[in-house]
Amino acid sequence: MAVADIAAVRRTKALQERAENRTLTRLTIGPSPWARAGALIALAVIAVAWLVPIVWGAITSFKHESEAALPAQLMPATGWTVEAYQKVLGASDLPLWMWNSLVVAVLVTALTVLISAMAAFAFSQTLFRGRAFMQWLTLAAIMMPGQILIVPLFREMQLLGLVDTFAGIVLPQVVAPVMVFILKRFFDAIPSELLDAARIDGAGPWRLFWTIVLPLSRSILVAVAIFVFIGAWNNFLWPFIITTDPQFMTLPVGLSTVKDAYGVQYAQNMASAMIAALPLLVVFMLFQRRIVQGVATTGMGGQ
C-alpha cells in the first residue's frame, strides 16, 4: 500500500509539472497554435544551426589527416579511422591536461559555491554595519571586466610565489560576485518564519546556514555548481597567463600549445576538441534538468 501511495504521489507531481509547463508555455508564447508552431520551428532551426558545427567536427575527427583539409567534403571518402585520436592521446600530455582541468574545475566549483553561499547568506539573512556598501561593492565587481584585473592578479600571485601552481590557478577564480547575487535572490525567498523559529530555539548564524538554508537550497546550489564547473573547465585566459610549466597546464591551454607546435592538423584538432568537450557533454546529459532549472531561476524565468 505504501508503494502504491508513493507511486500516486509521483504521478500527481508529474501531472502538476506538466500543467505548470503548459501554463508557462502559454504565458511565454501565447495561446495561439500558430505562435507555438512558429516557436517550435524557430527552436528547431536554432538547434540545427548549433548542431551542424559539432557534427562536422566529430566527422572530421574520424577522417585521415590528408582528407580532413579537403574543402566541401563532409563524409570521409577513404573510410573512418581513429588515427587522429591515437596521435592526440599518444603524442601529447592530453590525459595530464584533462586531469589538471578536472582538479582545477572541482576545486574552483567547491570553493566558489561555499564562499558565494556564505556571502549571500550574510547579505540576505543578517544585519551588519556596512551591509549596503558591501552589496554595492559586489555589484560594482559584477560590472567590472575581468580583463582589467589580470595584471594586478598576476603580480599578486607572483609575490605570493603561486605562479605555476594549482593554488595560483584556482584562487583568483573563486570570487564570483554574480553567483553571490544569484544565491542571495534565492535565500531572500526562504520563509522567514523558519529562520525565526530556529533563532527562538537558540540557533546561531552558522547553524541556520548549515542546517536550514543550505538543505533548502540544494536546487540552486547544484545549478550554480554546474555553471561554475563549466566556466572553470573552459577558462583559458587566466590559466594561460599563470602557467608556463606543462605539468600544470589545463586542457584549453595545453591544446593551444599543441596547435602552435605542430601546425594546423585538422583531424587532430577536432579529435582534441571532441575529447575536451566529452566531460561537459556527460555533465549536461546527467544534469540537464538542473541546468534548465538554473537558467529559469537565475535568468528571466523568475523564482
PDB file of C-alpha atoms in Angstrom:
ATOM      1  CA  MET A   1       0.000   0.000   0.000  1.00  0.00           C
ATOM      2  CA  ALA A   2       2.844   2.349   0.818  1.00  0.00           C
ATOM      3  CA  VAL A   3       4.429   1.693  -2.579  1.00  0.00           C
ATOM      4  CA  ALA A   4       1.120   2.480  -4.287  1.00  0.00           C
ATOM      5  CA  ASP A   5       0.827   5.713  -2.319  1.00  0.00           C
ATOM      6  CA  ILE A   6       4.335   6.747  -3.343  1.00  0.00           C
ATOM      7  CA  ALA A   7       3.553   5.969  -6.988  1.00  0.00           C
ATOM      8  CA  ALA A   8       0.344   8.002  -6.770  1.00  0.00           C
ATOM      9  CA  VAL A   9       2.207  10.952  -5.299  1.00  0.00           C
ATOM     10  CA  ARG A  10       4.781  10.756  -8.085  1.00  0.00           C
ATOM     11  CA  ARG A  11       2.081  10.640 -10.741  1.00  0.00           C
ATOM     12  CA  THR A  12       0.326  13.611  -9.182  1.00  0.00           C
ATOM     13  CA  LYS A  13       3.564  15.560  -9.077  1.00  0.00           C
ATOM     14  CA  ALA A  14       4.317  14.705 -12.713  1.00  0.00           C
ATOM     15  CA  LEU A  15       0.845  15.883 -13.759  1.00  0.00           C
ATOM     16  CA  GLN A  16       1.319  19.113 -11.837  1.00  0.00           C
ATOM     17  CA  GLU A  17       4.670  19.717 -13.507  1.00  0.00           C
ATOM     18  CA  ARG A  18       3.150  19.125 -16.946  1.00  0.00           C
ATOM     19  CA  ALA A  19       0.319  21.530 -16.179  1.00  0.00           C
ATOM     20  CA  GLU A  20       2.813  24.153 -14.996  1.00  0.00           C
ATOM     21  CA  ASN A  21       4.888  23.666 -18.146  1.00  0.00           C
ATOM     22  CA  ARG A  22       1.804  24.126 -20.336  1.00  0.00           C
ATOM     23  CA  THR A  23       0.872  27.263 -18.414  1.00  0.00           C
ATOM     24  CA  LEU A  24       4.367  28.686 -18.773  1.00  0.00           C
ATOM     25  CA  THR A  25       4.323  27.871 -22.483  1.00  0.00           C
ATOM     26  CA  ARG A  26       1.045  29.714 -22.979  1.00  0.00           C
ATOM     27  CA  LEU A  27       2.290  32.698 -20.997  1.00  0.00           C
ATOM     28  CA  THR A  28       5.581  32.821 -22.886  1.00  0.00           C
ATOM     29  CA  ILE A  29       4.485  32.067 -26.435  1.00  0.00           C
ATOM     30  CA  GLY A  30       0.775  32.805 -26.340  1.00  0.00           C
ATOM     31  CA  PRO A  31      -2.387  30.719 -26.643  1.00  0.00           C
ATOM     32  CA  SER A  32      -2.381  30.671 -30.450  1.00  0.00           C
ATOM     33  CA  PRO A  33      -1.348  27.329 -32.047  1.00  0.00           C
ATOM     34  CA  TRP A  34       0.322  29.303 -34.839  1.00  0.00           C
ATOM     35  CA  ALA A  35       2.530  31.061 -32.308  1.00  0.00           C
ATOM     36  CA  ARG A  36       3.510  27.722 -30.787  1.00  0.00           C
ATOM     37  CA  ALA A  37       4.244  26.240 -34.204  1.00  0.00           C
ATOM     38  CA  GLY A  38       6.370  29.263 -35.111  1.00  0.00           C
ATOM     39  CA  ALA A  39       8.284  28.984 -31.832  1.00  0.00           C
ATOM     40  CA  LEU A  40       8.928  25.264 -32.396  1.00  0.00           C
ATOM     41  CA  ILE A  41      10.163  25.937 -35.937  1.00  0.00           C
ATOM     42  CA  ALA A  42      12.472  28.703 -34.691  1.00  0.00           C
ATOM     43  CA  LEU A  43      13.829  26.436 -31.954  1.00  0.00           C
ATOM     44  CA  ALA A  44      14.389  23.637 -34.476  1.00  0.00           C
ATOM     45  CA  VAL A  45      16.322  25.964 -36.777  1.00  0.00           C
ATOM     46  CA  ILE A  46      18.463  27.205 -33.864  1.00  0.00           C
ATOM     47  CA  ALA A  47      19.097  23.613 -32.720  1.00  0.00           C
ATOM     48  CA  VAL A  48      20.192  22.550 -36.219  1.00  0.00           C
ATOM     49  CA  ALA A  49      22.444  25.616 -36.555  1.00  0.00           C
ATOM     50  CA  TRP A  50      24.007  24.733 -33.192  1.00  0.00           C
ATOM     51  CA  LEU A  51      24.449  21.037 -34.018  1.00  0.00           C
ATOM     52  CA  VAL A  52      25.953  21.408 -37.512  1.00  0.00           C
ATOM     53  CA  PRO A  53      29.440  22.556 -36.351  1.00  0.00           C
ATOM     54  CA  ILE A  54      29.520  19.826 -33.692  1.00  0.00           C
ATOM     55  CA  VAL A  55      28.567  17.108 -36.182  1.00  0.00           C
ATOM     56  CA  TRP A  56      31.088  18.453 -38.698  1.00  0.00           C
ATOM     57  CA  GLY A  57      33.835  18.465 -36.077  1.00  0.00           C
ATOM     58  CA  ALA A  58      33.006  14.932 -34.932  1.00  0.00           C
ATOM     59  CA  ILE A  59      33.063  13.590 -38.500  1.00  0.00           C
ATOM     60  CA  THR A  60      36.325  15.417 -39.257  1.00  0.00           C
ATOM     61  CA  SER A  61      37.977  13.845 -36.215  1.00  0.00           C
ATOM     62  CA  PHE A  62      37.434  10.383 -37.744  1.00  0.00           C
ATOM     63  CA  LYS A  63      38.993  11.275 -41.117  1.00  0.00           C
ATOM     64  CA  HIS A  64      42.543  10.742 -42.327  1.00  0.00           C
ATOM     65  CA  GLU A  65      44.666  13.872 -41.931  1.00  0.00           C
ATOM     66  CA  SER A  66      45.210  14.214 -45.684  1.00  0.00           C
ATOM     67  CA  GLU A  67      41.472  14.108 -46.267  1.00  0.00           C
ATOM     68  CA  ALA A  68      40.399  16.345 -43.367  1.00  0.00           C
ATOM     69  CA  ALA A  69      41.664  19.514 -45.067  1.00  0.00           C
ATOM     70  CA  LEU A  70      39.753  18.937 -48.295  1.00  0.00           C
ATOM     71  CA  PRO A  71      37.033  21.567 -48.800  1.00  0.00           C
ATOM     72  CA  ALA A  72      33.343  20.800 -49.307  1.00  0.00           C
ATOM     73  CA  GLN A  73      33.620  17.139 -48.364  1.00  0.00           C
ATOM     74  CA  LEU A  74      31.702  16.133 -45.280  1.00  0.00           C
ATOM     75  CA  MET A  75      31.846  12.336 -45.246  1.00  0.00           C
ATOM     76  CA  PRO A  76      35.209  10.542 -45.454  1.00  0.00           C
ATOM     77  CA  ALA A  77      35.827   9.034 -48.890  1.00  0.00           C
ATOM     78  CA  THR A  78      38.575   6.617 -47.780  1.00  0.00           C
ATOM     79  CA  GLY A  79      36.829   5.277 -44.697  1.00  0.00           C
ATOM     80  CA  TRP A  80      36.646   6.062 -41.000  1.00  0.00           C
ATOM     81  CA  THR A  81      39.726   5.993 -38.790  1.00  0.00           C
ATOM     82  CA  VAL A  82      40.682   6.696 -35.183  1.00  0.00           C
ATOM     83  CA  GLU A  83      44.205   7.701 -36.180  1.00  0.00           C
ATOM     84  CA  ALA A  84      43.707  11.291 -35.025  1.00  0.00           C
ATOM     85  CA  TYR A  85      42.637  10.150 -31.555  1.00  0.00           C
ATOM     86  CA  GLN A  86      45.596   7.794 -31.275  1.00  0.00           C
ATOM     87  CA  LYS A  87      48.037  10.551 -32.219  1.00  0.00           C
ATOM     88  CA  VAL A  88      46.468  13.076 -29.870  1.00  0.00           C
ATOM     89  CA  LEU A  89      46.481  10.694 -26.924  1.00  0.00           C
ATOM     90  CA  GLY A  90      49.973   9.369 -27.656  1.00  0.00           C
ATOM     91  CA  ALA A  91      51.901  12.454 -28.769  1.00  0.00           C
ATOM     92  CA  SER A  92      50.768  14.968 -26.146  1.00  0.00           C
ATOM     93  CA  ASP A  93      50.085  15.293 -22.438  1.00  0.00           C
ATOM     94  CA  LEU A  94      46.343  15.306 -23.051  1.00  0.00           C
ATOM     95  CA  PRO A  95      45.464  12.884 -20.198  1.00  0.00           C
ATOM     96  CA  LEU A  96      47.516  15.005 -17.782  1.00  0.00           C
ATOM     97  CA  TRP A  97      45.869  18.224 -19.005  1.00  0.00           C
ATOM     98  CA  MET A  98      42.431  16.661 -18.610  1.00  0.00           C
ATOM     99  CA  TRP A  99      43.287  15.632 -15.063  1.00  0.00           C
ATOM    100  CA  ASN A 100      44.566  19.138 -14.300  1.00  0.00           C
ATOM    101  CA  SER A 101      41.371  20.645 -15.710  1.00  0.00           C
ATOM    102  CA  LEU A 102      39.278  18.280 -13.609  1.00  0.00           C
ATOM    103  CA  VAL A 103      41.198  19.121 -10.420  1.00  0.00           C
ATOM    104  CA  VAL A 104      41.006  22.867 -11.101  1.00  0.00           C
ATOM    105  CA  ALA A 105      37.315  22.774 -12.057  1.00  0.00           C
ATOM    106  CA  VAL A 106      36.337  20.738  -8.984  1.00  0.00           C
ATOM    107  CA  LEU A 107      38.316  22.959  -6.605  1.00  0.00           C
ATOM    108  CA  VAL A 108      37.004  26.165  -8.177  1.00  0.00           C
ATOM    109  CA  THR A 109      33.443  24.849  -8.065  1.00  0.00           C
ATOM    110  CA  ALA A 110      33.591  23.738  -4.422  1.00  0.00           C
ATOM    111  CA  LEU A 111      35.254  26.920  -3.156  1.00  0.00           C
ATOM    112  CA  THR A 112      33.105  29.237  -5.271  1.00  0.00           C
ATOM    113  CA  VAL A 113      29.837  27.665  -4.147  1.00  0.00           C
ATOM    114  CA  LEU A 114      30.929  27.713  -0.492  1.00  0.00           C
ATOM    115  CA  ILE A 115      32.205  31.305  -0.497  1.00  0.00           C
ATOM    116  CA  SER A 116      29.311  32.633  -2.585  1.00  0.00           C
ATOM    117  CA  ALA A 117      26.741  30.874  -0.397  1.00  0.00           C
ATOM    118  CA  MET A 118      28.238  32.303   2.803  1.00  0.00           C
ATOM    119  CA  ALA A 119      28.382  35.814   1.343  1.00  0.00           C
ATOM    120  CA  ALA A 120      24.827  35.529   0.010  1.00  0.00           C
ATOM    121  CA  PHE A 121      23.577  34.335   3.405  1.00  0.00           C
ATOM    122  CA  ALA A 122      25.266  37.280   5.094  1.00  0.00           C
ATOM    123  CA  PHE A 123      23.649  39.745   2.675  1.00  0.00           C
ATOM    124  CA  SER A 124      20.238  38.068   2.817  1.00  0.00           C
ATOM    125  CA  GLN A 125      19.683  36.944   6.399  1.00  0.00           C
ATOM    126  CA  THR A 126      21.966  39.014   8.624  1.00  0.00           C
ATOM    127  CA  LEU A 127      22.289  42.666   9.555  1.00  0.00           C
ATOM    128  CA  PHE A 128      25.709  44.232   9.998  1.00  0.00           C
ATOM    129  CA  ARG A 129      27.307  47.639   9.639  1.00  0.00           C
ATOM    130  CA  GLY A 130      28.379  48.377   6.076  1.00  0.00           C
ATOM    131  CA  ARG A 131      25.999  45.817   4.560  1.00  0.00           C
ATOM    132  CA  ALA A 132      24.650  48.199   1.918  1.00  0.00           C
ATOM    133  CA  PHE A 133      28.154  49.349   0.994  1.00  0.00           C
ATOM    134  CA  MET A 134      29.358  45.767   0.616  1.00  0.00           C
ATOM    135  CA  GLN A 135      26.412  44.949  -1.621  1.00  0.00           C
ATOM    136  CA  TRP A 136      27.134  47.941  -3.843  1.00  0.00           C
ATOM    137  CA  LEU A 137      30.798  46.914  -3.920  1.00  0.00           C
ATOM    138  CA  THR A 138      29.805  43.418  -5.031  1.00  0.00           C
ATOM    139  CA  LEU A 139      27.555  44.909  -7.701  1.00  0.00           C
ATOM    140  CA  ALA A 140      30.435  47.083  -8.914  1.00  0.00           C
ATOM    141  CA  ALA A 141      32.607  43.969  -9.155  1.00  0.00           C
ATOM    142  CA  ILE A 142      29.995  42.404 -11.436  1.00  0.00           C
ATOM    143  CA  MET A 143      30.143  45.380 -13.794  1.00  0.00           C
ATOM    144  CA  MET A 144      33.958  45.426 -13.904  1.00  0.00           C
ATOM    145  CA  PRO A 145      35.511  43.458 -16.810  1.00  0.00           C
ATOM    146  CA  GLY A 146      37.681  40.639 -15.563  1.00  0.00           C
ATOM    147  CA  GLN A 147      40.477  41.503 -18.008  1.00  0.00           C
ATOM    148  CA  ILE A 148      41.186  44.699 -16.044  1.00  0.00           C
ATOM    149  CA  LEU A 149      42.290  42.604 -13.046  1.00  0.00           C
ATOM    150  CA  ILE A 150      44.673  40.351 -14.959  1.00  0.00           C
ATOM    151  CA  VAL A 151      47.838  42.393 -14.290  1.00  0.00           C
ATOM    152  CA  PRO A 152      47.267  43.043 -10.558  1.00  0.00           C
ATOM    153  CA  LEU A 153      46.189  39.418 -10.029  1.00  0.00           C
ATOM    154  CA  PHE A 154      49.311  38.137 -11.749  1.00  0.00           C
ATOM    155  CA  ARG A 155      51.525  40.447  -9.688  1.00  0.00           C
ATOM    156  CA  GLU A 156      49.786  39.263  -6.530  1.00  0.00           C
ATOM    157  CA  MET A 157      50.272  35.588  -7.418  1.00  0.00           C
ATOM    158  CA  GLN A 158      53.883  36.331  -8.334  1.00  0.00           C
ATOM    159  CA  LEU A 159      54.567  37.982  -4.979  1.00  0.00           C
ATOM    160  CA  LEU A 160      52.952  35.051  -3.173  1.00  0.00           C
ATOM    161  CA  GLY A 161      55.007  32.552  -5.164  1.00  0.00           C
ATOM    162  CA  LEU A 162      51.933  30.882  -6.670  1.00  0.00           C
ATOM    163  CA  VAL A 163      52.897  31.018 -10.347  1.00  0.00           C
ATOM    164  CA  ASP A 164      52.796  27.539 -11.914  1.00  0.00           C
ATOM    165  CA  THR A 165      50.777  26.122  -9.024  1.00  0.00           C
ATOM    166  CA  PHE A 166      47.238  24.866  -8.709  1.00  0.00           C
ATOM    167  CA  ALA A 167      46.625  27.430  -5.984  1.00  0.00           C
ATOM    168  CA  GLY A 168      47.585  30.216  -8.375  1.00  0.00           C
ATOM    169  CA  ILE A 169      45.139  28.889 -10.975  1.00  0.00           C
ATOM    170  CA  VAL A 170      42.270  28.268  -8.561  1.00  0.00           C
ATOM    171  CA  LEU A 171      42.240  31.116  -6.030  1.00  0.00           C
ATOM    172  CA  PRO A 172      41.567  34.067  -8.397  1.00  0.00           C
ATOM    173  CA  GLN A 173      38.633  32.179  -9.913  1.00  0.00           C
ATOM    174  CA  VAL A 174      36.717  31.512  -6.690  1.00  0.00           C
ATOM    175  CA  VAL A 175      35.475  35.104  -6.380  1.00  0.00           C
ATOM    176  CA  ALA A 176      32.171  35.171  -8.279  1.00  0.00           C
ATOM    177  CA  PRO A 177      30.026  38.244  -7.482  1.00  0.00           C
ATOM    178  CA  VAL A 178      27.340  37.132  -9.947  1.00  0.00           C
ATOM    179  CA  MET A 179      26.835  33.883  -8.060  1.00  0.00           C
ATOM    180  CA  VAL A 180      26.586  35.802  -4.780  1.00  0.00           C
ATOM    181  CA  PHE A 181      23.619  37.801  -6.052  1.00  0.00           C
ATOM    182  CA  ILE A 182      22.009  34.726  -7.615  1.00  0.00           C
ATOM    183  CA  LEU A 183      22.166  32.865  -4.310  1.00  0.00           C
ATOM    184  CA  LYS A 184      21.072  35.951  -2.365  1.00  0.00           C
ATOM    185  CA  ARG A 185      17.980  36.205  -4.509  1.00  0.00           C
ATOM    186  CA  PHE A 186      17.134  32.600  -3.715  1.00  0.00           C
ATOM    187  CA  PHE A 187      17.882  32.976   0.009  1.00  0.00           C
ATOM    188  CA  ASP A 188      15.578  36.003   0.154  1.00  0.00           C
ATOM    189  CA  ALA A 189      12.680  33.726  -0.815  1.00  0.00           C
ATOM    190  CA  ILE A 190      13.200  31.341   2.126  1.00  0.00           C
ATOM    191  CA  PRO A 191      10.307  31.799   4.580  1.00  0.00           C
ATOM    192  CA  SER A 192      11.434  33.980   7.432  1.00  0.00           C
ATOM    193  CA  GLU A 193       9.219  32.012   9.840  1.00  0.00           C
ATOM    194  CA  LEU A 194      11.560  29.005   9.599  1.00  0.00           C
ATOM    195  CA  LEU A 195      14.604  31.083  10.449  1.00  0.00           C
ATOM    196  CA  ASP A 196      12.805  32.956  13.235  1.00  0.00           C
ATOM    197  CA  ALA A 197      11.666  29.674  14.790  1.00  0.00           C
ATOM    198  CA  ALA A 198      15.236  28.363  14.695  1.00  0.00           C
ATOM    199  CA  ARG A 199      16.517  31.581  16.266  1.00  0.00           C
ATOM    200  CA  ILE A 200      13.982  31.223  19.078  1.00  0.00           C
ATOM    201  CA  ASP A 201      15.316  27.696  19.676  1.00  0.00           C
ATOM    202  CA  GLY A 202      18.790  29.173  20.081  1.00  0.00           C
ATOM    203  CA  ALA A 203      20.276  28.564  16.657  1.00  0.00           C
ATOM    204  CA  GLY A 204      23.097  30.892  15.667  1.00  0.00           C
ATOM    205  CA  PRO A 205      24.034  32.098  12.185  1.00  0.00           C
ATOM    206  CA  TRP A 206      26.249  29.106  11.431  1.00  0.00           C
ATOM    207  CA  ARG A 207      23.549  26.618  12.428  1.00  0.00           C
ATOM    208  CA  LEU A 208      20.964  28.499  10.386  1.00  0.00           C
ATOM    209  CA  PHE A 209      23.281  28.412   7.400  1.00  0.00           C
ATOM    210  CA  TRP A 210      24.304  24.759   7.564  1.00  0.00           C
ATOM    211  CA  THR A 211      21.109  23.086   8.817  1.00  0.00           C
ATOM    212  CA  ILE A 212      18.314  25.182   7.291  1.00  0.00           C
ATOM    213  CA  VAL A 213      19.421  27.409   4.430  1.00  0.00           C
ATOM    214  CA  LEU A 214      21.729  25.014   2.593  1.00  0.00           C
ATOM    215  CA  PRO A 215      19.373  21.972   2.696  1.00  0.00           C
ATOM    216  CA  LEU A 216      16.543  24.147   1.378  1.00  0.00           C
ATOM    217  CA  SER A 217      18.770  25.489  -1.413  1.00  0.00           C
ATOM    218  CA  ARG A 218      20.005  22.269  -2.993  1.00  0.00           C
ATOM    219  CA  SER A 219      18.472  23.017  -6.386  1.00  0.00           C
ATOM    220  CA  ILE A 220      20.051  26.442  -6.780  1.00  0.00           C
ATOM    221  CA  LEU A 221      23.366  25.229  -5.330  1.00  0.00           C
ATOM    222  CA  VAL A 222      23.511  22.416  -7.882  1.00  0.00           C
ATOM    223  CA  ALA A 223      22.644  24.827 -10.702  1.00  0.00           C
ATOM    224  CA  VAL A 224      25.327  27.298  -9.614  1.00  0.00           C
ATOM    225  CA  ALA A 225      27.862  24.477  -9.235  1.00  0.00           C
ATOM    226  CA  ILE A 226      27.169  23.269 -12.777  1.00  0.00           C
ATOM    227  CA  PHE A 227      27.620  26.718 -14.302  1.00  0.00           C
ATOM    228  CA  VAL A 228      30.800  27.363 -12.292  1.00  0.00           C
ATOM    229  CA  PHE A 229      32.217  23.957 -13.268  1.00  0.00           C
ATOM    230  CA  ILE A 230      31.582  24.592 -16.970  1.00  0.00           C
ATOM    231  CA  GLY A 231      33.144  28.054 -16.755  1.00  0.00           C
ATOM    232  CA  ALA A 232      36.208  26.760 -14.901  1.00  0.00           C
ATOM    233  CA  TRP A 233      36.656  23.862 -17.334  1.00  0.00           C
ATOM    234  CA  ASN A 234      36.520  26.169 -20.368  1.00  0.00           C
ATOM    235  CA  ASN A 235      38.559  29.002 -18.849  1.00  0.00           C
ATOM    236  CA  PHE A 236      41.578  29.768 -21.000  1.00  0.00           C
ATOM    237  CA  LEU A 237      42.846  33.276 -20.272  1.00  0.00           C
ATOM    238  CA  TRP A 238      43.855  33.055 -16.613  1.00  0.00           C
ATOM    239  CA  PRO A 239      45.416  29.532 -16.732  1.00  0.00           C
ATOM    240  CA  PHE A 240      47.260  30.594 -19.883  1.00  0.00           C
ATOM    241  CA  ILE A 241      48.751  33.624 -18.075  1.00  0.00           C
ATOM    242  CA  ILE A 242      49.591  31.973 -14.764  1.00  0.00           C
ATOM    243  CA  THR A 243      51.130  28.728 -16.084  1.00  0.00           C
ATOM    244  CA  THR A 244      54.235  28.058 -18.147  1.00  0.00           C
ATOM    245  CA  ASP A 245      55.015  24.538 -16.902  1.00  0.00           C
ATOM    246  CA  PRO A 246      53.204  21.863 -18.985  1.00  0.00           C
ATOM    247  CA  GLN A 247      52.723  19.845 -15.792  1.00  0.00           C
ATOM    248  CA  PHE A 248      50.221  22.447 -14.531  1.00  0.00           C
ATOM    249  CA  MET A 249      48.532  23.366 -17.805  1.00  0.00           C
ATOM    250  CA  THR A 250      44.809  22.861 -18.140  1.00  0.00           C
ATOM    251  CA  LEU A 251      43.225  21.367 -21.222  1.00  0.00           C
ATOM    252  CA  PRO A 252      42.445  24.600 -23.156  1.00  0.00           C
ATOM    253  CA  VAL A 253      45.977  25.900 -22.583  1.00  0.00           C
ATOM    254  CA  GLY A 254      47.598  22.581 -23.451  1.00  0.00           C
ATOM    255  CA  LEU A 255      45.644  22.261 -26.683  1.00  0.00           C
ATOM    256  CA  SER A 256      46.797  25.724 -27.748  1.00  0.00           C
ATOM    257  CA  THR A 257      50.441  24.707 -27.303  1.00  0.00           C
ATOM    258  CA  VAL A 258      49.906  21.588 -29.396  1.00  0.00           C
ATOM    259  CA  LYS A 259      48.448  23.650 -32.224  1.00  0.00           C
ATOM    260  CA  ASP A 260      51.344  26.075 -32.123  1.00  0.00           C
ATOM    261  CA  ALA A 261      53.952  23.301 -32.051  1.00  0.00           C
ATOM    262  CA  TYR A 262      52.624  21.021 -34.789  1.00  0.00           C
ATOM    263  CA  GLY A 263      50.824  23.465 -37.051  1.00  0.00           C
ATOM    264  CA  VAL A 264      47.298  23.029 -38.313  1.00  0.00           C
ATOM    265  CA  GLN A 265      46.272  19.379 -38.094  1.00  0.00           C
ATOM    266  CA  TYR A 266      42.538  19.460 -38.723  1.00  0.00           C
ATOM    267  CA  ALA A 267      41.683  15.905 -37.755  1.00  0.00           C
ATOM    268  CA  GLN A 268      43.830  16.025 -34.630  1.00  0.00           C
ATOM    269  CA  ASN A 269      42.445  19.423 -33.641  1.00  0.00           C
ATOM    270  CA  MET A 270      38.892  18.148 -33.983  1.00  0.00           C
ATOM    271  CA  ALA A 271      39.764  14.989 -32.032  1.00  0.00           C
ATOM    272  CA  SER A 272      41.232  17.131 -29.252  1.00  0.00           C
ATOM    273  CA  ALA A 273      38.113  19.301 -29.222  1.00  0.00           C
ATOM    274  CA  MET A 274      35.831  16.261 -29.030  1.00  0.00           C
ATOM    275  CA  ILE A 275      37.829  14.811 -26.128  1.00  0.00           C
ATOM    276  CA  ALA A 276      37.786  18.171 -24.341  1.00  0.00           C
ATOM    277  CA  ALA A 277      34.019  18.522 -24.793  1.00  0.00           C
ATOM    278  CA  LEU A 278      33.231  14.969 -23.667  1.00  0.00           C
ATOM    279  CA  PRO A 279      33.216  15.690 -19.884  1.00  0.00           C
ATOM    280  CA  LEU A 280      30.943  18.692 -20.373  1.00  0.00           C
ATOM    281  CA  LEU A 281      28.634  16.586 -22.533  1.00  0.00           C
ATOM    282  CA  VAL A 282      28.437  13.993 -19.765  1.00  0.00           C
ATOM    283  CA  VAL A 283      27.713  16.715 -17.200  1.00  0.00           C
ATOM    284  CA  PHE A 284      24.971  18.138 -19.402  1.00  0.00           C
ATOM    285  CA  MET A 285      23.367  14.742 -20.012  1.00  0.00           C
ATOM    286  CA  LEU A 286      23.369  13.929 -16.297  1.00  0.00           C
ATOM    287  CA  PHE A 287      22.209  17.328 -15.056  1.00  0.00           C
ATOM    288  CA  GLN A 288      20.252  18.791 -17.960  1.00  0.00           C
ATOM    289  CA  ARG A 289      17.143  19.247 -15.803  1.00  0.00           C
ATOM    290  CA  ARG A 290      19.179  21.124 -13.201  1.00  0.00           C
ATOM    291  CA  ILE A 291      20.734  23.273 -15.927  1.00  0.00           C
ATOM    292  CA  VAL A 292      17.306  24.211 -17.269  1.00  0.00           C
ATOM    293  CA  GLN A 293      16.100  24.973 -13.759  1.00  0.00           C
ATOM    294  CA  GLY A 294      19.197  27.073 -13.183  1.00  0.00           C
ATOM    295  CA  VAL A 295      18.546  29.095 -16.319  1.00  0.00           C
ATOM    296  CA  ALA A 296      14.940  29.658 -15.248  1.00  0.00           C
ATOM    297  CA  THR A 297      15.936  30.546 -11.696  1.00  0.00           C
ATOM    298  CA  THR A 298      18.902  32.781 -12.428  1.00  0.00           C
ATOM    299  CA  GLY A 299      17.671  34.380 -15.611  1.00  0.00           C
ATOM    300  CA  MET A 300      14.350  35.722 -16.796  1.00  0.00           C
ATOM    301  CA  GLY A 301      12.327  32.731 -15.689  1.00  0.00           C
ATOM    302  CA  GLY A 302      11.842  34.072 -12.159  1.00  0.00           C
ATOM    303  CA  GLN A 303      11.576  32.165  -8.899  1.00  0.00           C
TER     304      GLN A 303
END
